[in-house]
Amino acid sequence: EFWRERYRFGFTPKQSADWAWIQHMLSSAKADTGRVGVVIDNGCLFRGGREKVIRRLVLEKDLLEAVILLPEKLFYNTGAPGAILIFNKNKPEDRKGTVLFINASQEFEQHPEVRKLNRLGRDHIEKIANAYKNFSEIEGFSRAVERKEIEENDFNLNVTLYVFPEEETEEIDVTKEWEELRRLEGELGEIERRIEGYLRELGL
């Protein structure tokens, strides 16, 4: 009976126990006001089988409040990006039936002491925290998604399905680029004339 209550959304596969730990934490949190935050491997956001069933049941109970995609190379043991899941047993009325997805994959700086690692800087942390606190929708960074859309995506919680980072667009000065092209064409013509001269000297 104890185990049935603690893992009421189902048991996970032996090789991936992320959702077992999450259920354990949810069971340990206060019944009416409990919150849980956990850093997880990205795989548990989209793997199928029993894990998908658990995701569906958690969403149906409206326990998941936010999914935050982290940058890559934050951890010593893997270069892969992780994610933060935030659960809330007492969501505010305006957040019910929705999940906030935050794509923080570009919010990092190089670690000052470990060359191969990145880290979250103070500004990055504040940006993520403020988006979560205010449930903000920011183009290319965060978006509140209704449960129906997640269901349509087969309960896939992969952040990049819902939030795409904005690509920086570079303005092109056509006149300047054309002048550069003409200059390069002139240099190419000069080089060709030199080569022809060398070939004539060699009798070719």
Coordinates of C-alpha atoms in Angstrom, one line a residue:
E1 CA 0.0 0.0 0.0
F2 CA 2.9 2.4 0.8
W3 CA 4.6 1.8 -2.5
R4 CA 1.3 2.0 -4.4
E5 CA 0.6 5.5 -2.9
R6 CA 4.2 6.7 -3.3
Y7 CA 4.3 5.7 -7.0
R8 CA 0.7 6.2 -7.8
F9 CA 1.4 7.2 -11.4
G10 CA 3.2 4.0 -12.1
F11 CA 6.7 2.3 -11.9
T12 CA 9.4 3.4 -14.2
P13 CA 11.7 1.2 -16.4
K14 CA 14.8 -0.1 -14.5
Q15 CA 17.2 1.7 -16.8
S16 CA 15.6 5.2 -16.3
A17 CA 14.4 6.0 -12.9
D18 CA 13.9 9.8 -13.2
W19 CA 10.2 9.7 -12.8
A20 CA 10.5 7.4 -9.9
W21 CA 12.5 10.0 -8.0
I22 CA 10.1 12.7 -9.1
Q23 CA 7.1 10.7 -7.7
H24 CA 9.0 10.1 -4.5
M25 CA 9.6 13.9 -4.1
L26 CA 6.0 14.7 -5.0
S27 CA 4.8 12.2 -2.3
S28 CA 7.1 13.8 0.2
A29 CA 5.9 17.4 -0.5
K30 CA 3.1 19.0 1.4
A31 CA -0.3 17.8 0.2
D32 CA -1.8 21.1 -0.5
T33 CA 1.0 23.6 -0.9
G34 CA 4.0 21.5 -1.9
R35 CA 6.4 22.5 -4.6
V36 CA 9.2 20.4 -6.1
G37 CA 12.1 21.5 -8.3
V38 CA 14.4 18.9 -9.9
V39 CA 17.2 18.8 -12.4
I40 CA 16.8 15.9 -14.8
D41 CA 18.1 14.3 -18.0
N42 CA 16.4 15.6 -21.1
G43 CA 15.4 12.0 -22.1
C44 CA 12.7 11.8 -19.5
L45 CA 10.9 14.7 -21.2
F46 CA 10.1 12.6 -24.3
R47 CA 10.9 8.9 -23.8
G48 CA 7.9 6.6 -24.5
G49 CA 6.5 3.6 -22.8
R50 CA 5.8 3.8 -19.1
E51 CA 7.4 7.2 -18.8
K52 CA 5.0 8.7 -21.3
V53 CA 2.1 7.2 -19.2
I54 CA 3.5 8.9 -16.1
R55 CA 3.9 12.2 -17.9
R56 CA 0.3 12.0 -19.0
L57 CA -1.0 11.3 -15.5
V58 CA 1.1 14.1 -14.0
L59 CA -0.3 16.5 -16.5
E60 CA -3.8 15.4 -16.0
K61 CA -3.4 16.1 -12.3
D62 CA -2.1 19.6 -13.3
L63 CA 1.0 19.2 -11.1
L64 CA 3.6 20.4 -13.6
E65 CA 4.2 24.1 -13.6
A66 CA 7.3 24.8 -15.6
V67 CA 10.0 23.1 -17.8
I68 CA 13.3 24.9 -18.2
L69 CA 15.8 23.8 -20.8
L70 CA 19.4 24.4 -19.6
P71 CA 22.5 25.1 -21.7
E72 CA 24.9 22.4 -22.6
K73 CA 28.2 21.7 -20.8
L74 CA 27.0 22.8 -17.3
F75 CA 27.9 19.5 -15.6
Y76 CA 31.1 17.6 -15.2
N77 CA 29.8 14.2 -16.1
T78 CA 28.1 15.1 -19.4
G79 CA 28.1 17.7 -22.1
A80 CA 24.4 17.2 -22.8
P81 CA 22.0 19.9 -21.7
G82 CA 19.7 19.1 -18.7
A83 CA 16.4 20.5 -17.7
I84 CA 14.6 21.7 -14.6
L85 CA 11.1 20.6 -13.8
I86 CA 9.0 22.6 -11.4
F87 CA 5.9 21.0 -9.8
N88 CA 3.3 22.9 -7.8
K89 CA 0.4 21.2 -6.0
N90 CA -1.3 24.5 -5.6
K91 CA -1.1 26.4 -8.9
P92 CA -2.5 29.9 -9.0
E93 CA -5.8 30.1 -10.9
D94 CA -4.3 31.8 -13.9
R95 CA -1.7 29.0 -14.3
K96 CA -4.0 26.1 -14.1
G97 CA -4.1 23.9 -17.2
T98 CA -0.9 25.4 -18.6
V99 CA 2.8 24.7 -18.4
L100 CA 5.5 27.4 -18.8
F101 CA 8.3 26.3 -21.1
I102 CA 11.5 28.3 -20.9
N103 CA 14.3 27.8 -23.4
A104 CA 17.4 28.9 -21.6
S105 CA 19.8 27.0 -23.8
Q106 CA 21.6 30.2 -24.9
E107 CA 21.8 31.7 -21.4
F108 CA 25.3 30.9 -20.4
E109 CA 28.9 32.1 -20.1
Q110 CA 32.2 30.3 -20.2
H111 CA 33.2 28.9 -16.8
P112 CA 36.2 31.0 -15.6
E113 CA 38.0 28.1 -14.0
V114 CA 37.0 25.0 -16.0
R115 CA 37.8 25.6 -19.7
K116 CA 35.4 22.9 -21.1
L117 CA 32.4 24.0 -19.0
N118 CA 29.8 26.7 -19.2
R119 CA 27.9 28.2 -16.3
L120 CA 24.8 30.4 -15.7
G121 CA 25.8 34.0 -15.0
R122 CA 23.9 36.2 -12.6
D123 CA 22.0 37.9 -15.4
H124 CA 21.0 34.6 -16.9
I125 CA 19.7 33.3 -13.5
E126 CA 17.7 36.5 -13.0
K127 CA 16.2 36.3 -16.5
I128 CA 15.1 32.7 -15.9
A129 CA 13.8 33.3 -12.4
N130 CA 11.8 36.4 -13.5
A131 CA 10.2 34.6 -16.4
Y132 CA 9.1 31.8 -14.0
K133 CA 7.9 34.1 -11.2
N134 CA 5.9 36.2 -13.6
F135 CA 4.9 33.4 -15.9
S136 CA 6.1 35.6 -18.7
E137 CA 5.8 35.0 -22.4
I138 CA 9.0 36.3 -24.1
E139 CA 9.5 35.7 -27.8
G140 CA 12.1 33.0 -28.4
F141 CA 12.6 32.4 -24.6
S142 CA 9.4 31.5 -22.7
R143 CA 5.8 30.5 -23.5
A144 CA 2.8 29.3 -21.5
V145 CA 1.4 26.2 -23.2
E146 CA -2.1 24.8 -22.7
R147 CA -2.3 21.1 -21.8
K148 CA -4.3 20.4 -24.9
E149 CA -1.3 21.3 -27.1
I150 CA 0.9 19.1 -25.0
E151 CA -1.6 16.2 -25.5
E152 CA -1.5 16.9 -29.3
N153 CA 2.3 16.5 -29.1
D154 CA 1.8 13.0 -27.5
F155 CA 2.8 14.3 -24.0
N156 CA 6.3 15.3 -25.2
L157 CA 7.8 17.9 -22.9
N158 CA 10.8 18.7 -25.1
V159 CA 11.1 22.5 -24.7
T160 CA 12.2 23.0 -28.3
L161 CA 8.8 21.8 -29.5
Y162 CA 7.2 24.9 -27.9
V163 CA 9.9 27.6 -27.8
F164 CA 12.4 28.4 -30.5
P165 CA 15.3 30.8 -29.7
E166 CA 15.2 33.9 -31.9
E167 CA 17.9 33.9 -34.6
E168 CA 20.0 37.0 -34.8
T169 CA 19.5 38.7 -38.2
E170 CA 22.4 40.6 -39.7
E171 CA 21.5 43.7 -41.7
I172 CA 23.4 43.6 -45.1
D173 CA 24.6 46.8 -46.7
V174 CA 24.1 45.9 -50.4
T175 CA 26.1 48.8 -51.7
K176 CA 29.0 48.0 -49.5
E177 CA 28.9 44.3 -50.4
W178 CA 28.8 45.1 -54.1
E179 CA 31.8 47.4 -53.8
E180 CA 33.7 44.6 -52.0
L181 CA 32.8 42.2 -54.7
R182 CA 34.1 44.6 -57.4
R183 CA 37.3 45.0 -55.5
L184 CA 37.8 41.3 -55.2
E185 CA 37.1 40.9 -58.9
G186 CA 39.8 43.5 -59.6
E187 CA 42.3 41.7 -57.4
L188 CA 41.4 38.4 -59.1
G189 CA 42.0 40.0 -62.6
E190 CA 45.4 41.3 -61.4
I191 CA 46.4 37.8 -60.1
E192 CA 45.4 36.2 -63.4
R193 CA 47.5 38.7 -65.4
R194 CA 50.5 37.9 -63.2
I195 CA 50.1 34.2 -63.7
E196 CA 49.8 34.6 -67.4
G197 CA 53.1 36.6 -67.3
Y198 CA 54.9 33.9 -65.4
L199 CA 53.6 31.3 -67.8
R200 CA 54.9 33.3 -70.8
E201 CA 58.4 33.6 -69.1
L202 CA 58.4 29.9 -68.7
G203 CA 57.5 29.4 -72.4
L204 CA 54.2 27.8 -71.6

